[in-house]
Tab-separated table of C-alpha atoms and ligand atoms in Angstrom:
chain	number	residue	atom	x	y	z
A	858	MET	CA	-13.868	187.943	233.828
A	859	GLY	CA	-15.837	185.581	231.681
A	860	ILE	CA	-19.213	184.306	232.791
A	861	LYS	CA	-17.812	180.880	233.289
A	862	GLU	CA	-14.926	182.133	235.612
A	863	GLN	CA	-17.350	184.303	237.511
A	864	GLU	CA	-19.577	181.226	238.087
A	865	LEU	CA	-16.609	179.295	239.293
A	866	LEU	CA	-15.542	181.983	241.692
A	867	LYS	CA	-19.069	182.280	243.046
A	868	ALA	CA	-19.191	178.510	243.503
A	869	ARG	CA	-15.891	178.624	245.399
A	870	MET	CA	-17.184	181.423	247.582
A	871	GLU	CA	-20.333	179.517	248.431
A	872	ALA	CA	-18.437	176.474	249.422
A	873	ILE	CA	-16.141	178.533	251.748
A	874	GLU	CA	-19.214	180.302	253.043
A	875	ALA	CA	-20.791	177.029	254.045
A	876	ARG	CA	-17.645	175.967	255.913
A	877	ILE	CA	-17.496	179.306	257.727
A	878	GLN	CA	-21.112	179.086	258.730
A	879	ALA	CA	-20.739	175.505	259.967
A	880	ALA	CA	-17.724	176.557	262.078
A	881	CYS	CA	-19.702	179.523	263.488
A	882	ASP	CA	-22.537	177.132	264.269
A	883	ARG	CA	-20.211	174.727	266.122
A	884	ALA	CA	-18.825	177.535	268.188
A	885	ASN	CA	-22.093	179.295	268.746
A	886	ARG	CA	-20.880	182.419	267.033
A	887	LYS	CA	-22.600	184.911	264.730
A	888	ARG	CA	-21.542	184.784	261.126
A	889	GLU	CA	-21.228	188.577	260.966
A	890	ASP	CA	-18.482	188.534	263.606
A	891	VAL	CA	-16.148	186.766	261.198
A	892	LYS	CA	-14.696	188.737	258.303
A	893	ILE	CA	-12.935	187.364	255.307
A	894	ILE	CA	-9.764	189.075	254.073
A	895	ALA	CA	-8.966	187.883	250.533
A	896	VAL	CA	-5.207	187.492	250.346
A	897	THR	CA	-4.335	188.427	246.824
A	898	LYS	CA	-0.596	187.998	246.757
A	899	TYR	CA	-0.748	185.146	244.351
A	900	VAL	CA	-2.817	186.910	241.788
A	901	ASP	CA	-2.902	189.944	239.474
A	902	GLU	CA	-5.032	193.188	239.581
A	903	GLN	CA	-7.741	191.663	237.464
A	904	ALA	CA	-8.385	188.954	240.062
A	905	ILE	CA	-8.849	191.590	242.791
A	906	GLY	CA	-11.585	193.218	240.648
A	907	ASP	CA	-13.252	189.881	240.254
A	908	LEU	CA	-13.243	189.351	244.013
A	909	LEU	CA	-14.678	192.741	244.661
A	910	ASP	CA	-17.334	192.100	242.050
A	911	VAL	CA	-18.545	189.008	243.993
A	912	GLY	CA	-18.806	190.765	247.238
A	913	ILE	CA	-15.407	190.550	248.931
A	914	GLU	CA	-14.819	193.639	251.096
A	915	HIS	CA	-11.417	193.105	252.649
A	916	ILE	CA	-8.209	192.731	250.580
A	917	GLY	CA	-4.927	191.622	252.145
A	918	GLU	CA	-1.452	192.036	250.599
A	919	ASN	CA	1.851	191.084	252.141
A	920	ARG	CA	4.557	192.830	250.046
A	921	VAL	CA	4.614	196.599	249.656
A	922	GLN	CA	6.097	196.612	246.111
A	923	ASP	CA	3.413	194.226	244.820
A	924	ALA	CA	0.623	195.866	246.743
A	925	LEU	CA	0.981	199.422	245.686
A	926	PRO	CA	-0.074	199.136	241.989
A	927	LYS	CA	-3.068	196.957	243.006
A	928	TYR	CA	-3.973	199.407	245.760
A	929	GLU	CA	-3.902	202.368	243.348
A	930	LEU	CA	-6.306	200.652	241.007
A	931	TYR	CA	-8.833	199.578	243.574
A	932	LYS	CA	-8.388	201.871	246.643
A	933	GLU	CA	-11.922	203.242	246.214
A	934	ARG	CA	-13.349	199.782	246.638
A	935	GLY	CA	-12.689	197.498	249.504
A	936	THR	CA	-10.682	197.930	252.751
A	937	TRP	CA	-7.008	197.283	252.490
A	938	HIS	CA	-5.002	195.258	254.995
A	939	PHE	CA	-1.225	195.022	255.120
A	940	ILE	CA	-0.569	191.548	256.454
A	941	GLY	CA	3.034	190.751	255.766
A	942	HIS	CA	6.286	191.496	257.435
A	943	LEU	CA	6.876	195.207	257.195
A	944	GLN	CA	10.351	196.689	256.881
A	945	THR	CA	10.772	199.934	258.763
A	946	ASN	CA	11.867	201.817	255.653
A	947	LYS	CA	8.617	200.839	253.895
A	948	ALA	CA	6.319	202.035	256.602
A	949	LYS	CA	5.875	205.321	254.888
A	950	GLU	CA	4.310	203.593	251.859
A	951	VAL	CA	1.768	201.762	254.009
A	952	VAL	CA	0.686	204.556	256.292
A	953	GLY	CA	-2.040	206.647	254.742
A	954	ARG	CA	-2.936	203.886	252.304
A	955	PHE	CA	-3.684	200.727	254.282
A	956	PRO	CA	-6.012	201.453	257.212
A	957	TYR	CA	-4.982	198.170	258.904
A	958	ILE	CA	-1.537	196.747	259.547
A	959	HIS	CA	-1.492	193.134	260.874
A	960	SER	CA	2.230	192.857	261.462
A	961	LEU	CA	3.298	195.243	264.174
A	962	ASP	CA	6.083	193.271	265.856
A	963	ARG	CA	8.702	195.649	267.144
A	964	LEU	CA	9.401	198.929	268.768
A	965	SER	CA	11.288	200.418	265.903
A	966	LEU	CA	8.362	199.801	263.590
A	967	ALA	CA	5.859	201.297	266.042
A	968	GLN	CA	7.937	204.369	266.344
A	969	GLU	CA	8.137	204.758	262.619
A	970	LEU	CA	4.428	204.054	262.060
A	971	ASN	CA	3.543	206.556	264.739
A	972	ARG	CA	5.882	209.219	263.240
A	973	ARG	CA	4.551	208.801	259.757
A	974	ALA	CA	0.905	208.784	260.904
A	975	GLU	CA	1.441	211.894	262.917
A	976	ALA	CA	2.944	213.685	259.943
A	977	ILE	CA	-0.309	213.221	258.078
A	978	ASP	CA	-2.540	213.636	261.066
A	979	GLN	CA	-3.933	210.151	260.992
A	980	VAL	CA	-4.226	207.194	263.304
A	981	VAL	CA	-3.155	203.807	261.930
A	982	ASN	CA	-4.961	200.710	263.185
A	983	CYS	CA	-2.499	197.954	264.098
A	984	PHE	CA	-2.634	194.293	265.002
A	985	LEU	CA	0.117	193.185	267.260
A	986	GLN	CA	1.701	190.102	265.685
A	987	VAL	CA	2.379	187.561	268.412
A	988	ASN	CA	4.528	184.462	267.879
A	989	ILE	CA	2.492	182.078	269.964
A	990	SER	CA	3.932	178.936	268.418
A	991	GLY	CA	7.410	180.082	269.222
A	992	GLU	CA	8.748	178.904	265.894
A	993	GLU	CA	12.044	180.645	265.125
A	994	THR	CA	11.053	181.140	261.423
A	995	LYS	CA	8.063	183.169	262.362
A	996	PHE	CA	7.927	186.933	262.899
A	997	GLY	CA	6.087	188.394	265.887
A	998	LEU	CA	6.694	189.360	269.424
A	999	SER	CA	7.372	186.707	271.912
A	1000	PRO	CA	4.380	186.469	274.321
A	1001	ASN	CA	6.766	187.264	277.106
A	1002	ASP	CA	7.496	190.684	275.556
A	1003	VAL	CA	3.869	191.758	274.792
A	1004	LEU	CA	3.145	193.681	277.922
A	1005	ALA	CA	6.467	195.499	277.970
A	1006	PHE	CA	5.941	196.390	274.351
A	1007	LEU	CA	2.545	197.857	275.111
A	1008	ARG	CA	3.916	199.895	277.994
A	1009	GLU	CA	6.696	201.258	275.819
A	1010	THR	CA	4.281	202.312	273.045
A	1011	SER	CA	1.450	203.550	275.302
A	1012	ASN	CA	2.323	207.270	274.616
A	1013	MET	CA	2.119	206.803	270.818
A	1014	LYS	CA	-0.994	208.699	269.921
A	1015	HIS	CA	-1.044	207.833	266.247
A	1016	ILE	CA	-1.117	204.065	266.546
A	1017	LYS	CA	-4.177	202.295	267.767
A	1018	ILE	CA	-3.898	198.562	268.565
A	1019	VAL	CA	-7.102	197.040	267.684
A	1020	GLY	CA	-6.250	193.408	267.423
A	1021	LEU	CA	-3.811	190.506	267.642
A	1022	MET	CA	-2.513	188.462	264.794
A	1023	THR	CA	-0.773	185.094	264.710
A	1024	MET	CA	0.156	182.355	262.270
A	1025	ALA	CA	-0.138	178.699	263.245
A	1026	PRO	CA	2.595	176.223	262.217
A	1027	VAL	CA	1.948	174.392	259.031
A	1028	VAL	CA	0.982	171.048	260.269
A	1029	ASP	CA	-1.448	168.264	259.333
A	1030	ASP	CA	-2.760	168.161	262.875
A	1031	GLN	CA	-5.400	170.847	263.280
A	1032	GLU	CA	-5.326	170.433	267.054
A	1033	GLU	CA	-1.790	171.917	267.076
A	1034	ALA	CA	-3.087	174.948	265.224
A	1035	ARG	CA	-5.979	175.081	267.843
A	1036	GLN	CA	-3.573	175.428	270.636
A	1037	VAL	CA	-1.903	178.403	268.956
A	1038	PHE	CA	-5.244	180.172	268.250
A	1039	ARG	CA	-6.445	179.518	271.797
A	1040	GLY	CA	-3.229	181.022	273.067
A	1041	LEU	CA	-3.857	184.181	271.078
A	1042	TYR	CA	-7.364	184.365	272.343
A	1043	GLU	CA	-6.138	184.317	275.944
A	1044	TRP	CA	-3.813	187.284	275.337
A	1045	LYS	CA	-6.812	189.349	274.325
A	1046	ALA	CA	-8.287	189.312	277.837
A	1047	ARG	CA	-4.928	189.690	279.459
A	1048	ILE	CA	-4.147	192.820	277.475
A	1049	ASN	CA	-7.628	194.358	277.916
A	1050	GLU	CA	-7.359	193.928	281.616
A	1051	CYS	CA	-4.434	196.264	281.647
A	1052	ALA	CA	-6.434	198.982	280.033
A	1053	PHE	CA	-3.652	200.648	277.992
A	1054	PRO	CA	-4.779	203.886	276.413
A	1055	HIS	CA	-3.848	202.839	272.853
A	1056	ALA	CA	-4.740	199.185	273.032
A	1057	HIS	CA	-8.215	197.835	273.230
A	1058	ILE	CA	-8.258	194.407	271.532
A	1059	GLU	CA	-11.438	193.637	269.646
A	1060	GLU	CA	-10.092	191.700	266.767
A	1061	LEU	CA	-8.195	188.424	266.315
A	1062	SER	CA	-6.643	187.890	262.886
A	1063	MET	CA	-5.956	184.240	262.638
A	1064	GLY	CA	-6.632	181.285	260.371
A	1065	MET	CA	-5.624	180.862	256.749
A	1066	SER	CA	-6.764	178.369	254.047
A	1067	SER	CA	-5.647	175.246	255.855
A	1068	ASP	CA	-6.907	176.096	259.348
A	1069	PHE	CA	-9.603	178.781	259.193
A	1070	GLU	CA	-12.391	176.598	260.583
A	1071	VAL	CA	-10.384	175.868	263.763
A	1072	ALA	CA	-9.498	179.583	264.017
A	1073	ILE	CA	-13.131	180.507	263.882
A	1074	GLU	CA	-13.978	177.971	266.575
A	1075	GLU	CA	-11.271	179.639	268.715
A	1076	GLY	CA	-12.555	183.224	268.209
A	1077	ALA	CA	-11.073	184.590	264.911
A	1078	THR	CA	-12.692	187.843	263.711
A	1079	TYR	CA	-10.625	188.138	260.580
A	1080	ILE	CA	-9.600	185.098	258.603
A	1081	ARG	CA	-6.955	185.532	255.929
A	1082	LEU	CA	-7.832	183.383	252.876
A	1083	GLY	CA	-5.505	183.059	249.959
A	1084	SER	CA	-5.194	179.760	248.085
A	1085	VAL	CA	-8.604	178.432	248.957
A	1086	LEU	CA	-10.260	181.529	247.465
A	1087	VAL	CA	-7.996	182.631	244.641
A	1088	LYS	CA	-5.773	179.717	243.658
A	1089	PRO	CA	-7.878	176.580	243.466
A	1090	GLU	CA	-6.271	173.281	242.598
B	2448	PLP	C1	-0.201	184.186	252.224
B	2448	PLP	C2	-0.718	184.555	253.524
B	2448	PLP	C3	-2.011	184.167	253.992
B	2448	PLP	C4	-2.919	183.330	253.153
B	2448	PLP	O1	-2.356	182.000	253.018
B	2448	PLP	P1	-3.170	180.846	252.332
B	2448	PLP	O2	-2.622	179.610	253.056
B	2448	PLP	O3	-2.947	180.836	250.870
B	2448	PLP	O4	-4.659	181.041	252.648
B	2448	PLP	C5	-2.447	184.667	255.170
B	2448	PLP	N1	-1.708	185.422	255.975
B	2448	PLP	C6	-0.547	185.812	255.644
B	2448	PLP	C7	0.261	186.719	256.569
B	2448	PLP	C8	0.044	185.449	254.392
B	2448	PLP	O5	1.295	185.803	254.012
């Protein structure tokens, strides 16, 4: 990366950092409780190196095929998150590589992840993707199915459900996104009250470039930033 590009990336990071800090201040939250996942699906390997160089720790990819070569180059640096829809037959590529999967949304996938993780004697950290907004185009468990899903997976010793993930509808009105994020936050307490052996929810993965400040105000612990970070206008 040239000096000039590095300066631009640093300036972009500083601007985002100021917005994150302001959202934390408004919500009376600690800055260190909000982690940035740099979503690198739009960019090539080189750009990931640049992000790691300026201090990004978490990298998110959403397609297995695109993610693997990038992961191979940079697996020693950064923590890798698989954030996109995961086909059951691709689970084997992700287990053992990505320590966090944000898109657990069905029983068949849970079974396959558990089976693959058991085979290599690991535990895979999962976020349950919940379709709070109810949009038909979105993946994720319907909120009505969450508790049944957790009961049915509670004997799976190789998956650990550490968080919840959701995506807000793409709307101009941030308050609509806020309702979705608030809805996810409420599920955290509801699930933790049930004390499932494999599900203690600490993390909320919510908020993207267009709505991360509202997500922070509503309790996000991981925000997933793509375009605002790596594809500036
Ligand atoms: C692409 C993507 C993001 C980042 O989107 P931006 O709007 O570019 O920040 C976040 N989460 C998921 C699941 C994505 O696929």
